[in-house]
Coordinates of C-alpha atoms and ligand atoms in Angstrom, one line a residue:
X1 CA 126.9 -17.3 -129.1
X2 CA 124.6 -19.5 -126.6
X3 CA 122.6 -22.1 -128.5
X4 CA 119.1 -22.3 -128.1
X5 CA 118.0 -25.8 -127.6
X6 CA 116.2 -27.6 -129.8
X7 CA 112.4 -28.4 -128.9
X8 CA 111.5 -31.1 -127.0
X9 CA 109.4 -33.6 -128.8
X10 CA 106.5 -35.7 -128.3
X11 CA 104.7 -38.7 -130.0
X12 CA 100.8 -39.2 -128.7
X13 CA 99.6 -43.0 -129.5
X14 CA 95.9 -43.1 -129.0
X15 CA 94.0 -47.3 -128.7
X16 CA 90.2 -47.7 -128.1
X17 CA 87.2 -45.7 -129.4
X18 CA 86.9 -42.5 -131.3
X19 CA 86.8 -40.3 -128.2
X20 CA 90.1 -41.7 -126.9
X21 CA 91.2 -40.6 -130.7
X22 CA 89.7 -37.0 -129.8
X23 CA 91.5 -37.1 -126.8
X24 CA 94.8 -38.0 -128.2
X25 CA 94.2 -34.9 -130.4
X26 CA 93.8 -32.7 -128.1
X27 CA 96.9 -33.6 -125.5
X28 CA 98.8 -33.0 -129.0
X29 CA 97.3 -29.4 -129.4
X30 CA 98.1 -29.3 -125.2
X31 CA 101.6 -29.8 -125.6
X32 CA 102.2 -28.3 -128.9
X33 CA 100.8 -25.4 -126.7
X34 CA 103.8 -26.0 -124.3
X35 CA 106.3 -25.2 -127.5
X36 CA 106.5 -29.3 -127.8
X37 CA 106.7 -29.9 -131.2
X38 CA 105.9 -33.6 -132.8
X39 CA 108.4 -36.0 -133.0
X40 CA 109.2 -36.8 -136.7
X41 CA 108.1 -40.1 -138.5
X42 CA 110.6 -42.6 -137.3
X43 CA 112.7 -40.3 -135.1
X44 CA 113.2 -40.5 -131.0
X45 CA 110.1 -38.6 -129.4
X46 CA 111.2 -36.9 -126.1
X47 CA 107.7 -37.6 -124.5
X48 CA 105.3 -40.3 -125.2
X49 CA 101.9 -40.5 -124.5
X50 CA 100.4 -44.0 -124.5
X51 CA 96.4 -43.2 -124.7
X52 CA 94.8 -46.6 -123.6
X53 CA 91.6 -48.5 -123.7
X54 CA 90.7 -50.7 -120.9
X55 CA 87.3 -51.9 -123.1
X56 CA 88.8 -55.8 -123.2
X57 CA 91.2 -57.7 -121.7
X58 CA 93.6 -58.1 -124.6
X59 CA 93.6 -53.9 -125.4
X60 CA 94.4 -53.5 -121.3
X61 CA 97.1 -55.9 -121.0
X62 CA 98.6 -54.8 -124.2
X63 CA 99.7 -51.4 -122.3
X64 CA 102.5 -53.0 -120.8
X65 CA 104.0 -54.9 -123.7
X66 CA 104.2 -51.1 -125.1
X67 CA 105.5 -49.7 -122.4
X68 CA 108.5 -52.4 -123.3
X69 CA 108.6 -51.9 -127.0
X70 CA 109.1 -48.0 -126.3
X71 CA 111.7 -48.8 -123.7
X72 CA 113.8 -51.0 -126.1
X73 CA 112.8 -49.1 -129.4
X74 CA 112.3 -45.4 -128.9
X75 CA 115.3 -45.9 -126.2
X76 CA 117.6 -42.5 -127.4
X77 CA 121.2 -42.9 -128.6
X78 CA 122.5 -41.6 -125.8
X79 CA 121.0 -44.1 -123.6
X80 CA 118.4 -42.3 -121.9
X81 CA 115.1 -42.8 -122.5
X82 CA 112.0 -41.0 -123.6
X83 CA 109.4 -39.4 -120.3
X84 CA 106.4 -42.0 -120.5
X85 CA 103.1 -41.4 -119.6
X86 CA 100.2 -43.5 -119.7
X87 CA 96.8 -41.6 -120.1
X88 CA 93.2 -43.1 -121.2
X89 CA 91.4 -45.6 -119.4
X90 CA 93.6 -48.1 -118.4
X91 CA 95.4 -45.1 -116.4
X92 CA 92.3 -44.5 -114.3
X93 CA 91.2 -47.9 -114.1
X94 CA 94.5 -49.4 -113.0
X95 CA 97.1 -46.2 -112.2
X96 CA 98.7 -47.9 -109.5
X97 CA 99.1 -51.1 -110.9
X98 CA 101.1 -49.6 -113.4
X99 CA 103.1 -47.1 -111.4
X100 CA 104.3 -50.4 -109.8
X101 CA 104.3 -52.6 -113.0
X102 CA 106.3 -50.5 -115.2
X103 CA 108.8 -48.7 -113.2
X104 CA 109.5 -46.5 -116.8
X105 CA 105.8 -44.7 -116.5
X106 CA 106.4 -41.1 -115.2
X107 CA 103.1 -39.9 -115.2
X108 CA 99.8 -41.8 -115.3
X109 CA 97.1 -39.5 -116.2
X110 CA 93.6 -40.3 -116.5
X111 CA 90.8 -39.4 -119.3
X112 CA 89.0 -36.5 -117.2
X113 CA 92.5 -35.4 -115.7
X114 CA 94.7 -34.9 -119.2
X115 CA 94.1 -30.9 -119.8
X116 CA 96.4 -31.3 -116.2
X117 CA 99.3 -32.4 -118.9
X118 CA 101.6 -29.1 -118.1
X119 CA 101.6 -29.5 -114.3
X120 CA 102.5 -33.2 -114.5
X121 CA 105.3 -32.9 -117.0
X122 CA 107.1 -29.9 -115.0
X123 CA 107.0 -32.7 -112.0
X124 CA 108.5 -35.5 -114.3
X125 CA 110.8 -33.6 -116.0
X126 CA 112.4 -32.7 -112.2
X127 CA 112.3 -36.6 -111.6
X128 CA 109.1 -37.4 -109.9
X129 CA 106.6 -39.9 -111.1
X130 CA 103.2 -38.4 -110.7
X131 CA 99.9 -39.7 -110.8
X132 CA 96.3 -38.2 -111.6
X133 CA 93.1 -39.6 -112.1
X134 CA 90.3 -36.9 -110.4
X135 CA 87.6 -36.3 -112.1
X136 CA 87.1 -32.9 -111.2
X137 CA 84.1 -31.0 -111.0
X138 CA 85.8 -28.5 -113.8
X139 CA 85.7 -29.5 -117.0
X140 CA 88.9 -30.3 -118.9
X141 CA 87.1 -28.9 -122.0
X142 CA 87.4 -25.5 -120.3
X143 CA 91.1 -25.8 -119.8
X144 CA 91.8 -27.0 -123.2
X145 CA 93.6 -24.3 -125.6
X146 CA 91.6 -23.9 -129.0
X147 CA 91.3 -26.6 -132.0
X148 CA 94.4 -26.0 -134.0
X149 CA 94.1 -29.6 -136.1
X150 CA 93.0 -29.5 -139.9
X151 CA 91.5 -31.8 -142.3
X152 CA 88.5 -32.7 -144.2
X153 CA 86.8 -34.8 -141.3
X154 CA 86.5 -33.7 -137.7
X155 CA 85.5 -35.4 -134.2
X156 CA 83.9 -33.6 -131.8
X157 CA 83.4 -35.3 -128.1
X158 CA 79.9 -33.7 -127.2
X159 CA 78.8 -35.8 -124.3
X160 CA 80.9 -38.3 -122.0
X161 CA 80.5 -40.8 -119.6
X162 CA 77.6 -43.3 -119.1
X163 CA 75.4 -44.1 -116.7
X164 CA 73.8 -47.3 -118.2
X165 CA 76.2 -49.4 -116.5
X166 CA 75.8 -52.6 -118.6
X167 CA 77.0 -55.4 -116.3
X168 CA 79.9 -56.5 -118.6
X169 CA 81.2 -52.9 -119.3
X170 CA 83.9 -50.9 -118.0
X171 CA 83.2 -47.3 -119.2
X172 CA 80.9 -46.1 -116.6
X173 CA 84.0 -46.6 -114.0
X174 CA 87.0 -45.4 -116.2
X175 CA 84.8 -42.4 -117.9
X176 CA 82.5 -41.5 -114.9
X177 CA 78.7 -40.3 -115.2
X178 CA 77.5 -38.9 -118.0
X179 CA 78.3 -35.3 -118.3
X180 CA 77.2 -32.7 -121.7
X181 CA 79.1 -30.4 -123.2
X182 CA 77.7 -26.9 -122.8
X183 CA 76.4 -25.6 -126.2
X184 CA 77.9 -22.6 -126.7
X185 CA 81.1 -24.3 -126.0
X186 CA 80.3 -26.7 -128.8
X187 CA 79.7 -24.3 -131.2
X188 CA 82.6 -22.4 -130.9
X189 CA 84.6 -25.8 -131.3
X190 CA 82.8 -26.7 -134.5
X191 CA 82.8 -23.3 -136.0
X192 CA 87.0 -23.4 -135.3
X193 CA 87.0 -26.5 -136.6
X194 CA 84.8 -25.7 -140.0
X195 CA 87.2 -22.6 -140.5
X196 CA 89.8 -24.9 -141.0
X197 CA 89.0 -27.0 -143.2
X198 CA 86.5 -29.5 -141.5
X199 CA 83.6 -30.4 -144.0
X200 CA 82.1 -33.5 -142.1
X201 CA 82.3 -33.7 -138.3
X202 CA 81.2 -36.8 -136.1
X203 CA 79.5 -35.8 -132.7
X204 CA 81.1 -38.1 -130.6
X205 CA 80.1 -39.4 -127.1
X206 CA 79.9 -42.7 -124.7
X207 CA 76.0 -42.4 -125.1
X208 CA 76.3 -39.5 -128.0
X209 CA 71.8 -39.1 -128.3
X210 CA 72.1 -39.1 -124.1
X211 CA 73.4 -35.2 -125.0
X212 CA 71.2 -31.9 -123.8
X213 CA 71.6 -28.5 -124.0
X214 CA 70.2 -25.4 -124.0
X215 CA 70.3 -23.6 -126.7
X216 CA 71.3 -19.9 -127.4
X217 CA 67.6 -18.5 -126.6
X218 CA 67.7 -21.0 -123.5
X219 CA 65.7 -23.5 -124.7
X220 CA 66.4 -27.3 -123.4
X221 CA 67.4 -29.1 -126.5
X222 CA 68.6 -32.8 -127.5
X223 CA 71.0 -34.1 -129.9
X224 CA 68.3 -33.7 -132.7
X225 CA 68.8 -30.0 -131.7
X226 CA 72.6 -29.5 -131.8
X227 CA 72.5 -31.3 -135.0
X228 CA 70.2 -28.2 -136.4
X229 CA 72.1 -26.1 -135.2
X230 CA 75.4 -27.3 -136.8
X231 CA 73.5 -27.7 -140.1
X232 CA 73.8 -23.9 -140.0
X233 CA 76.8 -23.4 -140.4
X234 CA 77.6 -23.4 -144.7
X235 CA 80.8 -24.8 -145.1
X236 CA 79.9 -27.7 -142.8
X237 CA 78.5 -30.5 -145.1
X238 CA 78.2 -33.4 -143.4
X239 CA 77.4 -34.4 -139.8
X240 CA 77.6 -38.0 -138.0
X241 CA 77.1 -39.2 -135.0
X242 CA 78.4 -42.0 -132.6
X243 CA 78.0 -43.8 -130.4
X244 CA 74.1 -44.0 -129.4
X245 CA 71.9 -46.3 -127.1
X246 CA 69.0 -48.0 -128.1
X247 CA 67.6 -46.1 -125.0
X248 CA 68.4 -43.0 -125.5
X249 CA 66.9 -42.5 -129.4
X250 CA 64.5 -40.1 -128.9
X251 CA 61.9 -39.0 -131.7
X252 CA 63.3 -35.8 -132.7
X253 CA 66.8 -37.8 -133.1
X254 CA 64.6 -40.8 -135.3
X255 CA 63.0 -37.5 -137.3
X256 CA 65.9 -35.6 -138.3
X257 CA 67.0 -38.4 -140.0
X258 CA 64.7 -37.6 -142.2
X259 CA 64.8 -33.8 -142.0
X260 CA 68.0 -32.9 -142.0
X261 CA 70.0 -33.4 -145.5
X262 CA 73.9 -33.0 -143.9
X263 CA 73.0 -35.7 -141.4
X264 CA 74.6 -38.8 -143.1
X265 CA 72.1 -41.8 -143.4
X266 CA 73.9 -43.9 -141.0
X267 CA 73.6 -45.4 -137.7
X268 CA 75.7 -47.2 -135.2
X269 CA 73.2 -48.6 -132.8
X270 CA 74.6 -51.5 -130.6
X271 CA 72.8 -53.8 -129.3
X272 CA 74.9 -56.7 -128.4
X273 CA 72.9 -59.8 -128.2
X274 CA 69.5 -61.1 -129.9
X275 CA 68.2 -63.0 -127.2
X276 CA 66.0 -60.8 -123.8
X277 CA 67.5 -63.1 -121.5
X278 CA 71.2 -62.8 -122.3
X279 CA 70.1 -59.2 -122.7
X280 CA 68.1 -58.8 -119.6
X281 CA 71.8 -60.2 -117.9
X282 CA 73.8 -57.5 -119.4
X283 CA 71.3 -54.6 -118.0
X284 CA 70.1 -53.9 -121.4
X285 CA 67.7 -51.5 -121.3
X286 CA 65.9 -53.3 -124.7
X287 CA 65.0 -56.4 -126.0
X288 CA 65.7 -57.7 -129.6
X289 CA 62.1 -56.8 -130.2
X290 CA 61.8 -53.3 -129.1
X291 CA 65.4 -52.4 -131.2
X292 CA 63.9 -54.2 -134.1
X293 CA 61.0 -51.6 -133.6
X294 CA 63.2 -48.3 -133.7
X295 CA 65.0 -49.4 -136.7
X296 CA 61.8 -49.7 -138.8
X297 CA 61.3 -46.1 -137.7
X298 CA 64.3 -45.0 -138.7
X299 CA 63.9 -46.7 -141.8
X300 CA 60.6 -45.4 -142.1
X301 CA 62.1 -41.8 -142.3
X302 CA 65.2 -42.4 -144.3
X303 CA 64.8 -46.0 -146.0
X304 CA 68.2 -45.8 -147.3
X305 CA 70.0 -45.3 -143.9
X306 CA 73.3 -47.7 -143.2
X307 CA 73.2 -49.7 -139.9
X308 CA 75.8 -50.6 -137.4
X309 CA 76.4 -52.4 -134.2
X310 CA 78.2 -53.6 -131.9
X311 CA 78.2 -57.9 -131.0
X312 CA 79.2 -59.5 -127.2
X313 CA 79.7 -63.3 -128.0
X314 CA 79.7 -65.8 -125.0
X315 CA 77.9 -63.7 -122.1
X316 CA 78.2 -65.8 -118.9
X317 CA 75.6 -68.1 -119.8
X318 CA 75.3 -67.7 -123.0
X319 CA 73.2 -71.1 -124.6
X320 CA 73.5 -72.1 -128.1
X321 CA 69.8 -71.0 -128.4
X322 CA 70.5 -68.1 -127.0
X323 CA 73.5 -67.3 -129.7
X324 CA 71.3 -68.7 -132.6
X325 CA 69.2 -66.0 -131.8
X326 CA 71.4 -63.4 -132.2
X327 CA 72.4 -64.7 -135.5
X328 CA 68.4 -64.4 -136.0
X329 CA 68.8 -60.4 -135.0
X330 CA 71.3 -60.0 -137.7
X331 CA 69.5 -61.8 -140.8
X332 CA 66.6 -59.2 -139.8
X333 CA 68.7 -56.4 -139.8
X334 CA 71.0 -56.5 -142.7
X335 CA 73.7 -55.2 -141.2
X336 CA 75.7 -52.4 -143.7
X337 CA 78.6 -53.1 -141.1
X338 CA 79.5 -54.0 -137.7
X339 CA 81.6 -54.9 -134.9
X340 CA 82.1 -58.0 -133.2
X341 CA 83.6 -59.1 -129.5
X342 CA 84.0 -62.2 -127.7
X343 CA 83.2 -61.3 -123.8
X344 CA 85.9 -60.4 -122.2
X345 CA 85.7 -60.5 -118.0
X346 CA 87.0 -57.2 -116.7
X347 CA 87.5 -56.6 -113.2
X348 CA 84.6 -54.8 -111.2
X349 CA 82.2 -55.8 -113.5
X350 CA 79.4 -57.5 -112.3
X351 CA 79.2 -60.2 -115.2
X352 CA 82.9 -60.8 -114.5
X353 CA 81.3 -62.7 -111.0
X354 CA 78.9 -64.8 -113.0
X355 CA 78.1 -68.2 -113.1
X356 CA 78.4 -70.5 -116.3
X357 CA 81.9 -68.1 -118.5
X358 CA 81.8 -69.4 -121.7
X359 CA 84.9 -71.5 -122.8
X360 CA 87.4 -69.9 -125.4
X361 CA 86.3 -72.5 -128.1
X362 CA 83.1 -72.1 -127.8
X363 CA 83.9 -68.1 -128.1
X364 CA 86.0 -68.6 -130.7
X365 CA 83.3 -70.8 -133.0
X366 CA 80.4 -68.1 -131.9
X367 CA 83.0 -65.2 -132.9
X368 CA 83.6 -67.0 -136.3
X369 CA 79.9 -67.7 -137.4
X370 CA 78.8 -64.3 -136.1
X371 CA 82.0 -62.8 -138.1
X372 CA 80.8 -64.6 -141.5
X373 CA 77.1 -63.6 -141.2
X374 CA 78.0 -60.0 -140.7
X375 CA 80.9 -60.2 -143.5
X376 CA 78.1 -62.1 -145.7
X377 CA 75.4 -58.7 -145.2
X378 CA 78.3 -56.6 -145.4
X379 CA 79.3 -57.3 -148.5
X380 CA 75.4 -57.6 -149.9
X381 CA 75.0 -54.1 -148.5
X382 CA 78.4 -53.0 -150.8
X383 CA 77.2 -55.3 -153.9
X384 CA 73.7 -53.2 -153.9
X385 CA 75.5 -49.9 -153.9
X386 CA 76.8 -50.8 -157.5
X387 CA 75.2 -48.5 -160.0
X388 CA 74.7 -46.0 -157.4
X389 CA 75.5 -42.6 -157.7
X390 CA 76.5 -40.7 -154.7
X391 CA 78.7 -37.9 -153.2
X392 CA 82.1 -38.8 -151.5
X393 CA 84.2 -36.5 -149.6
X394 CA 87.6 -36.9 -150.6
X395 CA 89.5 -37.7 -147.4
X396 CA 93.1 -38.4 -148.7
X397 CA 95.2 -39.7 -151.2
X398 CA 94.9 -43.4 -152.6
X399 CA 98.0 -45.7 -153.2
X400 CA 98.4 -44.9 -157.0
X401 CA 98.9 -41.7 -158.9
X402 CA 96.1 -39.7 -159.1
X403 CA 93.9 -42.3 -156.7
X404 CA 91.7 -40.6 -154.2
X405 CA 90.0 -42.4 -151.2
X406 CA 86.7 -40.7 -149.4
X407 CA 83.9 -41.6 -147.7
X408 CA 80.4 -42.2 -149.6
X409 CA 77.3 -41.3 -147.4
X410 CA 77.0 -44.7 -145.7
X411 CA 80.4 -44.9 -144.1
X412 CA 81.7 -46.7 -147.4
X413 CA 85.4 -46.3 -148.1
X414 CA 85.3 -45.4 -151.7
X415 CA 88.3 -45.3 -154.5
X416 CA 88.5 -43.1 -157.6
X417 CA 90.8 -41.4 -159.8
X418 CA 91.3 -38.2 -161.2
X419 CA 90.0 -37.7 -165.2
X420 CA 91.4 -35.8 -167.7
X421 CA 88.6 -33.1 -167.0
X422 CA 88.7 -33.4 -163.2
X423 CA 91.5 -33.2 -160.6
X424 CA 90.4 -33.7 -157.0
X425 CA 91.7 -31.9 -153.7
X426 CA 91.8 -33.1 -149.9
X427 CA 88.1 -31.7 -148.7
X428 CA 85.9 -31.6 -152.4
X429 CA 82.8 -33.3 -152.1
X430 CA 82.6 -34.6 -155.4
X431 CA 79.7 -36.6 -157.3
X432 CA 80.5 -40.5 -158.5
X433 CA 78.7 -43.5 -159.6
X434 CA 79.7 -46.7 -157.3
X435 CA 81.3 -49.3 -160.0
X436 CA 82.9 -52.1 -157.8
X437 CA 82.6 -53.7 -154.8
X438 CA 84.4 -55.8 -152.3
X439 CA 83.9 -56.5 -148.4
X440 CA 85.9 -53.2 -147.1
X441 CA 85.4 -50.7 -150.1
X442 CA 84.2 -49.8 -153.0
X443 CA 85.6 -48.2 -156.6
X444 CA 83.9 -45.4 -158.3
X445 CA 84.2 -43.1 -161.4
X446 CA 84.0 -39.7 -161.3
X447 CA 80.8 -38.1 -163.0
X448 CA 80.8 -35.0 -165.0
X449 CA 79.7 -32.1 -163.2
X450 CA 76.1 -30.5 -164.5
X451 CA 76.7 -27.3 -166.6
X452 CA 75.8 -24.2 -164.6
Ligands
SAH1 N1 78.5 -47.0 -125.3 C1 78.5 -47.9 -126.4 C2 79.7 -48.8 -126.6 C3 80.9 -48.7 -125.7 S1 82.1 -49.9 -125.8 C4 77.2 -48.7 -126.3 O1 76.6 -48.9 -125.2 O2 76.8 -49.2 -127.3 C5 82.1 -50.5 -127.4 C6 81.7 -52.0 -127.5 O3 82.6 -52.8 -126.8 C7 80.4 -52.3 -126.8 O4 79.3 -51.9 -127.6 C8 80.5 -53.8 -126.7 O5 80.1 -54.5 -127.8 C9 82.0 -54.0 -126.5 N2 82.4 -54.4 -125.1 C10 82.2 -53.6 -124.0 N3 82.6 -54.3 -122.9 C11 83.0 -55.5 -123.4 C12 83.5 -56.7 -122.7 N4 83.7 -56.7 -121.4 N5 83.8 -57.8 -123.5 C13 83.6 -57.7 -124.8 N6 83.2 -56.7 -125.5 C14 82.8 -55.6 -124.8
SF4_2 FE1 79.3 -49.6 -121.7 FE2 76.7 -50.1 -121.7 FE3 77.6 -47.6 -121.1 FE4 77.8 -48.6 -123.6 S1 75.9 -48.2 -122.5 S2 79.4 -47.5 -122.4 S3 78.2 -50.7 -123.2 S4 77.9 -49.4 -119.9
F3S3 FE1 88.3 -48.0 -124.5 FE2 87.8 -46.1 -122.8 FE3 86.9 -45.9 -125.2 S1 87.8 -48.3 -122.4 S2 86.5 -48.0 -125.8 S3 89.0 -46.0 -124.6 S4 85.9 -45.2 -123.4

């Protein structure tokens, strides 16, 4: 009897932001769609994908070191090795580089290129190496099969590209201009993914509150809009969003805040440096003063709302003063969290050309203070959650027997365990009082259900 051979397998690794995440889900549902099955934990994969991030230096260059880890590693028994390809944004940013650069790569497939997957492998798999980074006119989203993935908390890429072109930034070049998702094509994807099992979804996007649409009677909405719309749908109990611009904040966005109860109370809002020169430099479209403004509105609608942003230490020119004012930004804000870069020259850019590049020590010291203020506020915005009672959607399973870890309404990671009276599942939103605090998460108990 002939024996059928075994499926290939594949392994998708996925570095960078949340949408590169999306994307790494969906070339998984792509070649699952192909009969490719995943490779199990720890076991050869027939096909890796490497999903990069070209954002800094250090995530670029680390492409290659992969590349040599897989080689050596995931290297099969029999001495062949696994079909490589490297997708994301280091593939469009630098495909030929690293067609010449890693002679392992098969296939080097950019982020608006990926739903092209099947095509490219057939070529590999006949022994061609095969590049593609269009950006077609045609969405991929269009050429995607359906959402098959599961689970309690769901992205959703909504709008991609940018067109801000901040002078230090890569995005606009690797992710192209920004484009929206249509919404009936959004709805569909958010109603699959609520019918299984989804209960929070984050709307994801380059410059997410930069989204419009029309909606199903053909009116021109916003993000505020979609968000109403998805707060429709029962089942669905949470929404997020991420990432927005300063710029792009428009005042239906600042008042559903305040309108809409499934729209968590929290906002990632970069804004990378306190100081309107150093701004200014980057092509900001703010200054410290007018972002300082738009969070007292948001606060003004939803005074419990958890803030975010991002940080850029040692801009091209870049002055002490100019730091210490940043440092000012943050004691203003209170930050609930937040993330923090030194400057990284990438190629293109316009800041990479810049007089007066800050010296790695001097990075490294601004890094470090900027690190401890932000760790300080973090921590005071966990501390003041104690005593707190909140909902948290129960994500997965903690470390001990009958731990659970979910998220609490402000992005907190939150701990509890079952009670005698009360066994959690993956999905329940359940109610707890916040009892400790540390710097990345908090503990809770469960509370008692009200009787019906
Ligand atoms: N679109 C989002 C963020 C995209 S990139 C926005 O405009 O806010 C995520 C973060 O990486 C940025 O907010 C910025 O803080 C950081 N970043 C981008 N380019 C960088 C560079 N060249 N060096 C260091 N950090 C950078
Ligand atoms: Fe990059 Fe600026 Fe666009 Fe954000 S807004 S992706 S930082 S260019
Ligand atoms: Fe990185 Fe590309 Fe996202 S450069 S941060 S993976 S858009």
């Amino acid at each position: 009897m002939p024996s059928t051979p075994p499926p290939q397998t594949y392994r998708v690794k996925s570095f960078g932001c949340q949408m590169n995440v999306y994307d790494g889900e969906r070339m998984a549902e792509l070649l699952a769609d192909q009969g490719l099955v995943p490779a199990a934990e720890g076991a050869d994969a027939d096909l890796v994908v490497l999903n990069t991030c070209h954002i800094r230096e250090k995530a670029a260059e680390k492409v290659y070191s992969d590349i040599g880890r897989i080689v050596k590693d995931w290297g099969r028994k029999d001495g062949s090795s696994p079909l490589i390809a490297v997708a994301g944004c280091v593939a469009q940013a630098e495909g030929e580089e690293i067609m010449a650069r890693a002679p392992a790569v098969r296939m080097v497939v950019g982020p608006q290129a990926y739903h092209r997957l099947p095509g490219m492998l057939a070529e590999a798999r006949a022994g061609k190496r095969v590049t593609d980074t269009d950006m077609p006119a045609a969405t991929k989203f269009d050429a995607l099969p359906g959402r098959r993935r599961s689970g309690p908390a769901a992205f959703l890429t909504v709008q991609e590209g940018c067109d801000k072109f901040c002078t230090y930034c890569v995005v606009p070049y690797t992710r192209g201009a920004e484009t929206s998702r249509p919404f009936g094509a959004l709805i569909d994807e958010a109603a699959r993914l609520v019918a299984s099992g989804a209960r929070e979804i984050t709307l994801l996007g380059q410059n997410v509150n930069a989204w419009t649409g029309e909606d199903g009677r053909g009116r021109a909405i916003g993000l505020d809009g979609l968000i109403r719309e998805l707060a429709g749908f029962a089942d669905l109990r949470r929404i997020r969003y991420t990432t927005s611009h300063p710029g792009d904040m428009t005042d239906g966005l600042i008042a559903a805040h305040g309108e809409i109860a499934k729209l968590m109370p929290f906002l990632h809002l970069p804004v990378q440096s306190g100081n309107d020169r150093v701004l200014g430099a980057m092509n900001r479209s703010h200054t410290a003063e007018s972002y300082l403004r738009l969070l007292d509105r948001v606060r003004a609608v939803r005074p419990d709302i958890a803030l975010s942003g991002d940080f850029i230490v040692g801009f091209p020119g870049e002055t002490d003063a100019e730091f210490e004012d940043t440092l000012k930004l943050i004691d203003r804000v209170g930050y609930a969290q937040a993330f923090s870069f030194k400057y990284s020259p990438r190629p293109g850019t316009p800041a990479a050309a810049m007089e007066g590049q800050i010296p790695a020590a001097v990075m490294d010291e601004r890094l470090r203070r900027l690190q401890e203020a932000l760790g300080r506020d973090q921590l005071a915005f966990n501390r003041a959650s104690l005593g707190k009672r909140c909902a948290v959607l129960v994500e997965r399973r903690g470390r001990h027997a009958g731990q659970w870890l979910g998220k609490s309404p402000w992005l907190q990671s939150v701990h509890f365990t079952d009670e005698p009276w009360s066994k959690a599942a993956i999905g329940d939103i359940v109610e707890v009082e916040l009892t400790a605090a540390g710097p990345n998460s908090l503990h809770a108990r469960l509370l008692q259900p009200a009787p019906a």
